[in-house]
PDB file of C-alpha atoms and ligand atoms in Angstrom:
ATOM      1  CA  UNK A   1      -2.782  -2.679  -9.912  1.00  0.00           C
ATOM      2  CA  UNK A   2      -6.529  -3.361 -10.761  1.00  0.00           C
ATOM      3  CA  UNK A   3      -8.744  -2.354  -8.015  1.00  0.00           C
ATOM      4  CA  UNK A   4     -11.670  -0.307  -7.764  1.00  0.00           C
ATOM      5  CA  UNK A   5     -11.542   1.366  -4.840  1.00  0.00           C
ATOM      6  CA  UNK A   6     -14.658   2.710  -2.483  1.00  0.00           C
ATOM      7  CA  UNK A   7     -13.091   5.703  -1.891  1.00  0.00           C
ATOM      8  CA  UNK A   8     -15.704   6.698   0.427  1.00  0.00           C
ATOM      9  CA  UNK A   9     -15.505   3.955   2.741  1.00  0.00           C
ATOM     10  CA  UNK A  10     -11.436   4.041   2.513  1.00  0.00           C
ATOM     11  CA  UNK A  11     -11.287   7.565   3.928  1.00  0.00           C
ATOM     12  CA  UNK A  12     -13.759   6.705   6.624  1.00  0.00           C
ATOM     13  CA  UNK A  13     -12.498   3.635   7.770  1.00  0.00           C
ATOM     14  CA  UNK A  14      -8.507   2.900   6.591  1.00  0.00           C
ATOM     15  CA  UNK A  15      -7.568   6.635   7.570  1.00  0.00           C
ATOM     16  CA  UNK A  16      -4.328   4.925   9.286  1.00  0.00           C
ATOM     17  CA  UNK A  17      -3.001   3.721   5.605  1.00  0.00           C
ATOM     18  CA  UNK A  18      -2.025   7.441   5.996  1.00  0.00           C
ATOM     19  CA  UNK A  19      -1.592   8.482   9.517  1.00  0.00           C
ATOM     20  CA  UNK A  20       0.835   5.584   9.530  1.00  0.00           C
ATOM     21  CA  UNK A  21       2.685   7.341   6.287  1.00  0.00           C
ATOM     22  CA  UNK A  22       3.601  11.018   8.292  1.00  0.00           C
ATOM     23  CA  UNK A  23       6.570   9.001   9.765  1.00  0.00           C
ATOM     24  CA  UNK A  24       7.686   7.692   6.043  1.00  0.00           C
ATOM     25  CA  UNK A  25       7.930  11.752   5.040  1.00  0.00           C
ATOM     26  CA  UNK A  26      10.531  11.935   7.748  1.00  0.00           C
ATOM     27  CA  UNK A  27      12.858   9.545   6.167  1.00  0.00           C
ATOM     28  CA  UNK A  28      12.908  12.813   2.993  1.00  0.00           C
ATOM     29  CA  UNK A  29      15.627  15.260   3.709  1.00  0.00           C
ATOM     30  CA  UNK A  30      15.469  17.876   1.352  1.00  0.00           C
ATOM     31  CA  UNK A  31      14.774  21.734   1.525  1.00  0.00           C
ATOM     32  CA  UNK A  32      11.617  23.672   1.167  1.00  0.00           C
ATOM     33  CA  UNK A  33      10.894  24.513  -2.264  1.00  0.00           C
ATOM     34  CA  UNK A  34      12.317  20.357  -3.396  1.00  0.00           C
ATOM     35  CA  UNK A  35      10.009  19.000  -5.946  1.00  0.00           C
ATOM     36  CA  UNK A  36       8.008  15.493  -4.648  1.00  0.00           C
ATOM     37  CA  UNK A  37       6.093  13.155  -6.593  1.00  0.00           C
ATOM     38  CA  UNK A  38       3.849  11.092  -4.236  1.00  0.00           C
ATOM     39  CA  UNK A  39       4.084   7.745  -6.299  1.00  0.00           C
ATOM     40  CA  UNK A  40       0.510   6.221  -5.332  1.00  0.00           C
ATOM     41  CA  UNK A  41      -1.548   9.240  -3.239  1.00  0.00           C
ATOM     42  CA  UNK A  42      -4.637   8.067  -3.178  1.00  0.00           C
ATOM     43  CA  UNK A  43      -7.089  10.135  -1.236  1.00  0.00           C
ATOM     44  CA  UNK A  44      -4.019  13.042  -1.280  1.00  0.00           C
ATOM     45  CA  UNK A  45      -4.206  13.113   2.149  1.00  0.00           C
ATOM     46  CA  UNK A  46       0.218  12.433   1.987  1.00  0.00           C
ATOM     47  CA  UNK A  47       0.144  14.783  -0.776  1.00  0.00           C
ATOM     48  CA  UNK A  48      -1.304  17.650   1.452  1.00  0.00           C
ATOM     49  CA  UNK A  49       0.894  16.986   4.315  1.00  0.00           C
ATOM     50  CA  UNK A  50       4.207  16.971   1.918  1.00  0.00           C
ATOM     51  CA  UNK A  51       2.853  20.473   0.456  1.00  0.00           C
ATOM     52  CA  UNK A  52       2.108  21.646   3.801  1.00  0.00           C
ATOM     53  CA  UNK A  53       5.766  20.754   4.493  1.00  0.00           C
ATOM     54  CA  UNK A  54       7.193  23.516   1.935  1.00  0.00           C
ATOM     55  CA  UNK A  55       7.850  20.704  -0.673  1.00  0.00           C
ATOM     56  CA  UNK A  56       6.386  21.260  -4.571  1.00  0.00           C
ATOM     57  CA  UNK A  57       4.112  18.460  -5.043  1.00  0.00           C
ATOM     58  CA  UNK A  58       2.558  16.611  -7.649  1.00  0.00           C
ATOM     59  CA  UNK A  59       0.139  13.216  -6.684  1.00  0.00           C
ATOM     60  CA  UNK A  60       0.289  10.241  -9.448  1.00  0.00           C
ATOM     61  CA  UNK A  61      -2.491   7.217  -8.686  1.00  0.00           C
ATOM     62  CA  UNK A  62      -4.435   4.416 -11.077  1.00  0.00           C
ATOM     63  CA  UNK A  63      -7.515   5.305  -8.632  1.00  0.00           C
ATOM     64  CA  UNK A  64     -10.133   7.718 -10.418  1.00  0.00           C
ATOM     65  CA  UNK A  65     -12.472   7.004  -7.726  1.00  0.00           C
ATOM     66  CA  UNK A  66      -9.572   8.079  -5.043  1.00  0.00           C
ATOM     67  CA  UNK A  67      -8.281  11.153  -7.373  1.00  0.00           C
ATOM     68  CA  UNK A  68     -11.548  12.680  -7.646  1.00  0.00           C
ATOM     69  CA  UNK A  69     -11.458  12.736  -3.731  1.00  0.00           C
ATOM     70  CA  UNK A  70      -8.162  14.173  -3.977  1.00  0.00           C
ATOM     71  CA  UNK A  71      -8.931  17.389  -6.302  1.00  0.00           C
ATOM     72  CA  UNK A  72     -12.218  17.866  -4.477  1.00  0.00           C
ATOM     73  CA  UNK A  73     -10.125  18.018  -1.419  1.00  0.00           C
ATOM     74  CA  UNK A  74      -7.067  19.882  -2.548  1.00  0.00           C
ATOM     75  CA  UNK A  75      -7.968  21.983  -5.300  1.00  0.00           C
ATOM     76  CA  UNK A  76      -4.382  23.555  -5.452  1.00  0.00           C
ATOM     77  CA  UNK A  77      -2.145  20.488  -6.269  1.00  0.00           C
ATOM     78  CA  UNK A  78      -1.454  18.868  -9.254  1.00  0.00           C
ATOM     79  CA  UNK A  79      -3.429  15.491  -9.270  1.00  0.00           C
ATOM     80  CA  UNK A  80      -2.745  13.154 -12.302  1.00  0.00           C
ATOM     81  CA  UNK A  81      -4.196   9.782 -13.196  1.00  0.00           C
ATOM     82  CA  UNK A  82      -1.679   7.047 -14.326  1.00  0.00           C
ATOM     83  CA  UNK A  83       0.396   3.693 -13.550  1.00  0.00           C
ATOM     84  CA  UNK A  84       3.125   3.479 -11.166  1.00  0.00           C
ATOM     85  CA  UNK A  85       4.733   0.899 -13.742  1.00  0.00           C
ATOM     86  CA  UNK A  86       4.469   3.073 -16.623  1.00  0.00           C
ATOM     87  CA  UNK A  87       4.381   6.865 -16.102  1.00  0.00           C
ATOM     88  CA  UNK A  88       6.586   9.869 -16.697  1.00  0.00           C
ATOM     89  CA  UNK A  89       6.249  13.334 -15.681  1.00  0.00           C
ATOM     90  CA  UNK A  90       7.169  16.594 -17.838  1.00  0.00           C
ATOM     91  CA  UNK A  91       9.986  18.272 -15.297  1.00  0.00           C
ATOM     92  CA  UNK A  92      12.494  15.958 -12.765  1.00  0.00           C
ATOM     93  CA  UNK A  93      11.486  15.593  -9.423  1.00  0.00           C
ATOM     94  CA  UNK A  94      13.536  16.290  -5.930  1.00  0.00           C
ATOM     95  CA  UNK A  95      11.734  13.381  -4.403  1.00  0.00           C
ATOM     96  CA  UNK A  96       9.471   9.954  -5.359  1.00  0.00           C
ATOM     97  CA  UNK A  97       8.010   9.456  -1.947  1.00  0.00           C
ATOM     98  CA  UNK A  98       5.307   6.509  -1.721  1.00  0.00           C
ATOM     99  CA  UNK A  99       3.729   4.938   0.867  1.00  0.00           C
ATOM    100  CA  UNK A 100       1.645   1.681   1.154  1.00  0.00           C
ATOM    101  CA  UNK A 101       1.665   1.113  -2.299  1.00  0.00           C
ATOM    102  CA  UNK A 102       4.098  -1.269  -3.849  1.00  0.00           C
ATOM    103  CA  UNK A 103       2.984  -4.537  -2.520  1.00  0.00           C
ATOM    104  CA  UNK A 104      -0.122  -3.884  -4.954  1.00  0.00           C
ATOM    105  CA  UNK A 105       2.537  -4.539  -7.935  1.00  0.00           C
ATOM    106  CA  UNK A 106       3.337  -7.991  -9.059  1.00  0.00           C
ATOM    107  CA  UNK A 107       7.274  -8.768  -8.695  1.00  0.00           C
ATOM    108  CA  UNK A 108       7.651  -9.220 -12.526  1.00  0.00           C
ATOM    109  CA  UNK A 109       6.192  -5.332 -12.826  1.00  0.00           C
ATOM    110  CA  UNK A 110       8.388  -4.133  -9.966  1.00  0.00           C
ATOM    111  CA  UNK A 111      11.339  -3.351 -12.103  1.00  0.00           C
ATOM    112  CA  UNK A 112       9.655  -1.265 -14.674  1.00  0.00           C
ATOM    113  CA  UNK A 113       8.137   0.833 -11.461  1.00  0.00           C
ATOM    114  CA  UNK A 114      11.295   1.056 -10.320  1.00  0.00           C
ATOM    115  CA  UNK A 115      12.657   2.255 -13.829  1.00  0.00           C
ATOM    116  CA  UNK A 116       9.967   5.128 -14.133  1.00  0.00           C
ATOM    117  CA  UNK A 117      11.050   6.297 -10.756  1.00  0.00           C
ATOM    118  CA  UNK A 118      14.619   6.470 -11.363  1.00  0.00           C
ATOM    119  CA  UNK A 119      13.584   8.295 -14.662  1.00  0.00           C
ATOM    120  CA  UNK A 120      11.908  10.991 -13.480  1.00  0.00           C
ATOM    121  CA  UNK A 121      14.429  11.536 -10.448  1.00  0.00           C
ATOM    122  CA  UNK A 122      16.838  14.232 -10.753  1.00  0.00           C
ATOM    123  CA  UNK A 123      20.734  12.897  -9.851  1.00  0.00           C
ATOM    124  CA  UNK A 124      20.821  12.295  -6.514  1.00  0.00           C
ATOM    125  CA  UNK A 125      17.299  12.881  -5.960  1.00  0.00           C
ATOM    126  CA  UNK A 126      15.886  10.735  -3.377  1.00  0.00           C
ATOM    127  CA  UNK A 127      13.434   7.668  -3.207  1.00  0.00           C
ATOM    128  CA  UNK A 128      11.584   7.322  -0.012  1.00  0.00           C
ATOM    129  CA  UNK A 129       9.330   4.339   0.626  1.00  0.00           C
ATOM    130  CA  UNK A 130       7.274   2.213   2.843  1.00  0.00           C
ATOM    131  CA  UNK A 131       4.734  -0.923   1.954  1.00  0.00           C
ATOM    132  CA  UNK A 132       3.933  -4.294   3.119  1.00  0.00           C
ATOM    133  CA  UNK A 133       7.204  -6.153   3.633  1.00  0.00           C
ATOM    134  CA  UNK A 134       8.034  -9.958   4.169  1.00  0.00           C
ATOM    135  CA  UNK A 135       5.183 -12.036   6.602  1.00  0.00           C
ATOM    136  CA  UNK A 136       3.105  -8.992   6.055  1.00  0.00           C
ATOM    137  CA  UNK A 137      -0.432 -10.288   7.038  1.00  0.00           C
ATOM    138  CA  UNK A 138       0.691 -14.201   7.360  1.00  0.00           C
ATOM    139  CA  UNK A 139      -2.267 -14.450  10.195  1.00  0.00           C
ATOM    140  CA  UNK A 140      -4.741 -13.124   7.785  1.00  0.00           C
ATOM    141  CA  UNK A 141      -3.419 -15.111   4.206  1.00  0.00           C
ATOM    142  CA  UNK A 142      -2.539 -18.449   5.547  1.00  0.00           C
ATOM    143  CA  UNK A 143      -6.594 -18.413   7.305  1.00  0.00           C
ATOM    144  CA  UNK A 144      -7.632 -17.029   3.845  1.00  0.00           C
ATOM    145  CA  UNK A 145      -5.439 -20.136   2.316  1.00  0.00           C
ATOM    146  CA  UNK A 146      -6.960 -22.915   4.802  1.00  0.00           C
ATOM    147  CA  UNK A 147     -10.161 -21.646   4.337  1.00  0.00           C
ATOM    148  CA  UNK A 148     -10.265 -21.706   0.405  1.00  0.00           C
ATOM    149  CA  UNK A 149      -8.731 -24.682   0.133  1.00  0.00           C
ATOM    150  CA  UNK A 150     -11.569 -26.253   2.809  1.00  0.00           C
ATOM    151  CA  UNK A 151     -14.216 -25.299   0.090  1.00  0.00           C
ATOM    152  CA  UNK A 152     -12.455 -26.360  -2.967  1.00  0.00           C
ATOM    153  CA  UNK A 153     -10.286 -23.202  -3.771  1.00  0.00           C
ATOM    154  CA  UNK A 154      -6.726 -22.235  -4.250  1.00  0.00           C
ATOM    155  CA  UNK A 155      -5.868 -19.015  -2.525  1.00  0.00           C
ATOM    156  CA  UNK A 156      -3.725 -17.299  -5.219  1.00  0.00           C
ATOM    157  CA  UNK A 157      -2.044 -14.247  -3.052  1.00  0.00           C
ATOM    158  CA  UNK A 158      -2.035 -11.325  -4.366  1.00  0.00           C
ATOM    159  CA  UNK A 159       0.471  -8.937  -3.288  1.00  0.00           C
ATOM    160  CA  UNK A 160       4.257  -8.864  -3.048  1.00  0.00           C
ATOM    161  CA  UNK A 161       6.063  -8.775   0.276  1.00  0.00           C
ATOM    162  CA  UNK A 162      10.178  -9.064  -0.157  1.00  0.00           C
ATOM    163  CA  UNK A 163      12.644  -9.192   2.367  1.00  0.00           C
ATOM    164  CA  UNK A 164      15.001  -6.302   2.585  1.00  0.00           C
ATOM    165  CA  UNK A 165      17.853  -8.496   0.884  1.00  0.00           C
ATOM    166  CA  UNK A 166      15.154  -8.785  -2.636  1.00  0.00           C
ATOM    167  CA  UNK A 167      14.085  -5.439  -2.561  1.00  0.00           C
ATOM    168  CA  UNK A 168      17.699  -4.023  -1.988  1.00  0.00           C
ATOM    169  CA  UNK A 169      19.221  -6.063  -4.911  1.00  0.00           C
ATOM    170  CA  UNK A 170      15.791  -4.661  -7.025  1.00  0.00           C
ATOM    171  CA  UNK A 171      17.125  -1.162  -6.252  1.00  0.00           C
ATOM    172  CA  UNK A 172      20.420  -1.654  -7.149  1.00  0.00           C
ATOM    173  CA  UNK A 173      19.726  -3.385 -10.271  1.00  0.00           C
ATOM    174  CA  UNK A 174      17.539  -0.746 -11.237  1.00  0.00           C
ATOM    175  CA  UNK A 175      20.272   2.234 -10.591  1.00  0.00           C
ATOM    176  CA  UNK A 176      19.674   2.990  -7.064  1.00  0.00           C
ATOM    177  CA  UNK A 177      22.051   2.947  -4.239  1.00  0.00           C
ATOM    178  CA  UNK A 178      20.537   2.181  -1.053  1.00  0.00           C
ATOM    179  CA  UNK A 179      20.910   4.238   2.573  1.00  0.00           C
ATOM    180  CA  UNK A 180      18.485   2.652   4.489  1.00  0.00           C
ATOM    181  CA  UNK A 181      16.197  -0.427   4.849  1.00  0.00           C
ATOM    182  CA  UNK A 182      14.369  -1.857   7.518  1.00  0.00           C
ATOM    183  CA  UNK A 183      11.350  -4.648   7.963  1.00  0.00           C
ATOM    184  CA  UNK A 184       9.312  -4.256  11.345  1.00  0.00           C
ATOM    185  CA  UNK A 185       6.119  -5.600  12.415  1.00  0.00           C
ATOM    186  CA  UNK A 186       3.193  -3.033  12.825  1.00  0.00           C
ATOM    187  CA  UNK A 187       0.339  -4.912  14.887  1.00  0.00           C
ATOM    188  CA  UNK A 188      -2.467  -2.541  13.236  1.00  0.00           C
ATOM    189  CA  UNK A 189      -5.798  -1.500  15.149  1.00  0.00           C
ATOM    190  CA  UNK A 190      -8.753  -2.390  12.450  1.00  0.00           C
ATOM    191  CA  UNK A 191     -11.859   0.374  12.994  1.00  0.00           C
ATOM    192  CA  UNK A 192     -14.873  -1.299  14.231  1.00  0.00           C
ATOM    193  CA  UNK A 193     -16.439  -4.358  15.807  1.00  0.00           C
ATOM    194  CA  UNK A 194     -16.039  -6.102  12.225  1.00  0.00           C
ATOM    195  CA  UNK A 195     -12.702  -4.851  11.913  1.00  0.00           C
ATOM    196  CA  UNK A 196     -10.911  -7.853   9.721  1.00  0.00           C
ATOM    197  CA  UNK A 197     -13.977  -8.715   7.839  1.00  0.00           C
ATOM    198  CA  UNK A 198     -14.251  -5.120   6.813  1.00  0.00           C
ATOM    199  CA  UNK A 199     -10.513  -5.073   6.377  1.00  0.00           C
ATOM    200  CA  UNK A 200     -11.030  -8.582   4.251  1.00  0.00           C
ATOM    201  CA  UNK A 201     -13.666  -7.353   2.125  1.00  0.00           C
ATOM    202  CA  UNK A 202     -11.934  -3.964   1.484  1.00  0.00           C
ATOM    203  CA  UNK A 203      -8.253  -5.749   0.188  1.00  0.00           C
ATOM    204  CA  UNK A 204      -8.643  -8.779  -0.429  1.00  0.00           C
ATOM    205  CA  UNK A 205     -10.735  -8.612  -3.972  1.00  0.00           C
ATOM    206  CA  UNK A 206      -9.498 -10.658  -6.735  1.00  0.00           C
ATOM    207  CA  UNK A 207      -8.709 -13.906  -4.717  1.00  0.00           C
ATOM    208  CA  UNK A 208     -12.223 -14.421  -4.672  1.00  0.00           C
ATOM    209  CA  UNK A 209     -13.225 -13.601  -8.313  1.00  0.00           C
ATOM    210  CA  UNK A 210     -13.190 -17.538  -8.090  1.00  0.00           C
ATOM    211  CA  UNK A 211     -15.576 -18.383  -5.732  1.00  0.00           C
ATOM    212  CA  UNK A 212     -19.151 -19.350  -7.061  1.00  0.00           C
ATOM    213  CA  UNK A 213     -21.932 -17.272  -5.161  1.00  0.00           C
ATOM    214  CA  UNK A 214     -21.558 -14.122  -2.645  1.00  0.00           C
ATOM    215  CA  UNK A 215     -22.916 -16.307  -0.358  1.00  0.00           C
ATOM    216  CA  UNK A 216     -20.231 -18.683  -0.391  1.00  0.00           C
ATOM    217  CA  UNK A 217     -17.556 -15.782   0.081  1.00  0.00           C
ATOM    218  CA  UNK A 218     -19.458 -14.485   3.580  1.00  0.00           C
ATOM    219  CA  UNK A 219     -18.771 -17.882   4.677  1.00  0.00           C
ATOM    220  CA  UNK A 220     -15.305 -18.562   3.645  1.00  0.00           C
ATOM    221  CA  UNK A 221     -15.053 -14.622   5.339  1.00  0.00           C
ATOM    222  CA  UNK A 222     -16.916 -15.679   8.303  1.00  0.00           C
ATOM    223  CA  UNK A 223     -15.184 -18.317   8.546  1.00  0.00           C
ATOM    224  CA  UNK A 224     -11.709 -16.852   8.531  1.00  0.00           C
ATOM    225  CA  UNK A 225     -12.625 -14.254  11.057  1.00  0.00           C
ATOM    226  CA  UNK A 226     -13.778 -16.809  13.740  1.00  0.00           C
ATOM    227  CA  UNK A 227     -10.420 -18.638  13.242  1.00  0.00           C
ATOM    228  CA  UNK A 228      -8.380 -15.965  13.648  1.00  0.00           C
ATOM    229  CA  UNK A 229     -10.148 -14.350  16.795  1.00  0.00           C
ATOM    230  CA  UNK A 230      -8.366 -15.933  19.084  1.00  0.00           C
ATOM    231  CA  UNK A 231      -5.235 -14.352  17.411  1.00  0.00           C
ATOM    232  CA  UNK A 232      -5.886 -10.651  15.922  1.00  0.00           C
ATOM    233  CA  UNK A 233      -9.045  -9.737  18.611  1.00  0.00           C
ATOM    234  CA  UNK A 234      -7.641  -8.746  21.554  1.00  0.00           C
ATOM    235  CA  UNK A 235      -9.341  -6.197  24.747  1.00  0.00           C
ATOM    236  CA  UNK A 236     -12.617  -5.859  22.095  1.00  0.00           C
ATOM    237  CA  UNK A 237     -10.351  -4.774  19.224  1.00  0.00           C
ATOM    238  CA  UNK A 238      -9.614  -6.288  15.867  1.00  0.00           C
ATOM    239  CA  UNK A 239      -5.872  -5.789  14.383  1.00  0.00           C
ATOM    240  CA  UNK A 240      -4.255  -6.430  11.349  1.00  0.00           C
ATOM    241  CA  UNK A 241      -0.360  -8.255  11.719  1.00  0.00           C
ATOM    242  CA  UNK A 242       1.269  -5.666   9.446  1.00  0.00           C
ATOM    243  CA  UNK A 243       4.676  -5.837   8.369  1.00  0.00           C
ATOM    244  CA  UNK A 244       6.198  -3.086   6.952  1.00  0.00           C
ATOM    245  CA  UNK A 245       9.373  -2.743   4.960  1.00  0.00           C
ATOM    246  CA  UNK A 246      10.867   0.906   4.834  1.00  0.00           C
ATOM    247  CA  UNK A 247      13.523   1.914   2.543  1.00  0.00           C
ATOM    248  CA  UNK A 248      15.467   4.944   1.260  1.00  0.00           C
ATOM    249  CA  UNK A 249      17.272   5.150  -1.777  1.00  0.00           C
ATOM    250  CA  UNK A 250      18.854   7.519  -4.034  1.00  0.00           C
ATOM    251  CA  UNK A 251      19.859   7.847  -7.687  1.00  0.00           C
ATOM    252  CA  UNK A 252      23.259   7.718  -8.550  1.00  0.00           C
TER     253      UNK A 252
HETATM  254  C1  BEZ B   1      -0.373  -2.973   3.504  1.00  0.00           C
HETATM  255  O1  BEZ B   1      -0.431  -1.742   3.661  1.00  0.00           O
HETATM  256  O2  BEZ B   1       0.595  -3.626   3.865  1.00  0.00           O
HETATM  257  C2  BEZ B   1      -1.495  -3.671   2.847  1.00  0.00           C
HETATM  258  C3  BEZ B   1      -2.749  -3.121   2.825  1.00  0.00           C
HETATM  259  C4  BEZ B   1      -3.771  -3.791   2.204  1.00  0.00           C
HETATM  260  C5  BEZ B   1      -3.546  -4.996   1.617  1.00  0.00           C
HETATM  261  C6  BEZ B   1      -2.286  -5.546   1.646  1.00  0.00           C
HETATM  262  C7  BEZ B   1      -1.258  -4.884   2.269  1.00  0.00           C
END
């Protein structure tokens, strides 16, 4: 994951990449005092509810931008910079929570993600998850697609969305044995009257490290959000067509 985040604008605007995530921390069933490693906090703004729910916690994210947030924020927990694909901690955890993070990992990285997790995870210790699953934002990458390809471009896409049966198989090959699993659609309220384009311009980043001039990208922008109006602007709101898949797992 290589993205430089504007942390600033994130909180204001994408607050529901976390409001959505209070109803992942329900899938964790373990007592107060459980140790939880929130793989990919961001902002911390998980982190702090997961403390606030009796649980030991510790935030990992690539994100200095985001982690300086965090520790301004939450002075009391344990904040440390590093990759999701290549990390380890000094004490087992109870928990790996994360939420909204893994479609940001290619699928040839997923496995060594999935290896540091199951490393750092006590026996039996739990692995609870949500991020963009299978057709997650089709609308918005197939008009992003149409629209490069109208002005010369190939749309390379740049996040992973499995189906349950991938990810399951993933798990299981990596030492996990899965409890739950399910894919859902999530039509997403975007903040604002240029809710996609800000939503556009906030994600989608290194697709256009191709395209020529910044002018060019407003109108290939522009030009996706007028397509997809009739689709994802409905009552004078802009939404996103999330789909999320939501998983629990433990280590055997
Ligand atoms: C997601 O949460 O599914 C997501 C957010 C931004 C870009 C891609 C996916």
């Amino acid at each position: 994951m290589n993205v430089k985040w504007d942390a600033n604008k994130y909180a204001a605007d994408f607050s529901f990449v976390h409001q959505y995530g209070n109803s992942v921390i329900e899938l964790i069933d373990a007592d107060k005092g459980s140790s939880v490693l929130d793989l990919g906090c961001g902002n911390g703004a998980l982190t702090k509810v997961l403390q606030d729910k009796g649980y030991l916690v510790k935030g990992l994210d690539s994100s200095k931008e985001l982690l300086d947030i965090a520790k301004e924020k939450y002075p009391d927990i344990d904040f440390m910079q590093g990759d999701a694909t290549d990390f380890t901690l000094s004490e087992p955890v109870d928990v790996v929570f994360s939420n909204a993070v893994f479609h940001w990992i290619n699928k040839d990285k997923q496995h060594y993600m999935l290896k540091c997790v199951y490393n750092v995870l006590n026996k039996n210790g739990q692995f609870a998850f949500e991020f963009g699953g299978h057709g997650n934002n089709q609308k918005i990458h197939s008009a992003l697609a149409r629209a490069f390809s109208e002005y010369g471009y190939c749309y390379e896409m740049p996040f992973y969305f499995p189906t349950i049966g991938e990810y399951a198989t993933m798990l299981e090959n990596a030492g996990f044995g899965v409890q739950y699993a399910v894919l859902f659609d999530r039509l997403t309220e975007l903040k604002g009257e240029n809710g996609l384009k800000d939503w556009i311009n906030m994600f989608v980043k290194t697709p256009f490290s191709i395209v020529k001039t910044e002018q060019e990208k407003e109108i290939i922008v522009d030009k996706v959000v007028e397509t997809l109006r009739n689709d994802l602007f409905m009552n004078g709101k802009w939404y996103a067509d999330y789909v999320r898949i939501r998983m629990k797992a433990t280590r055997v």
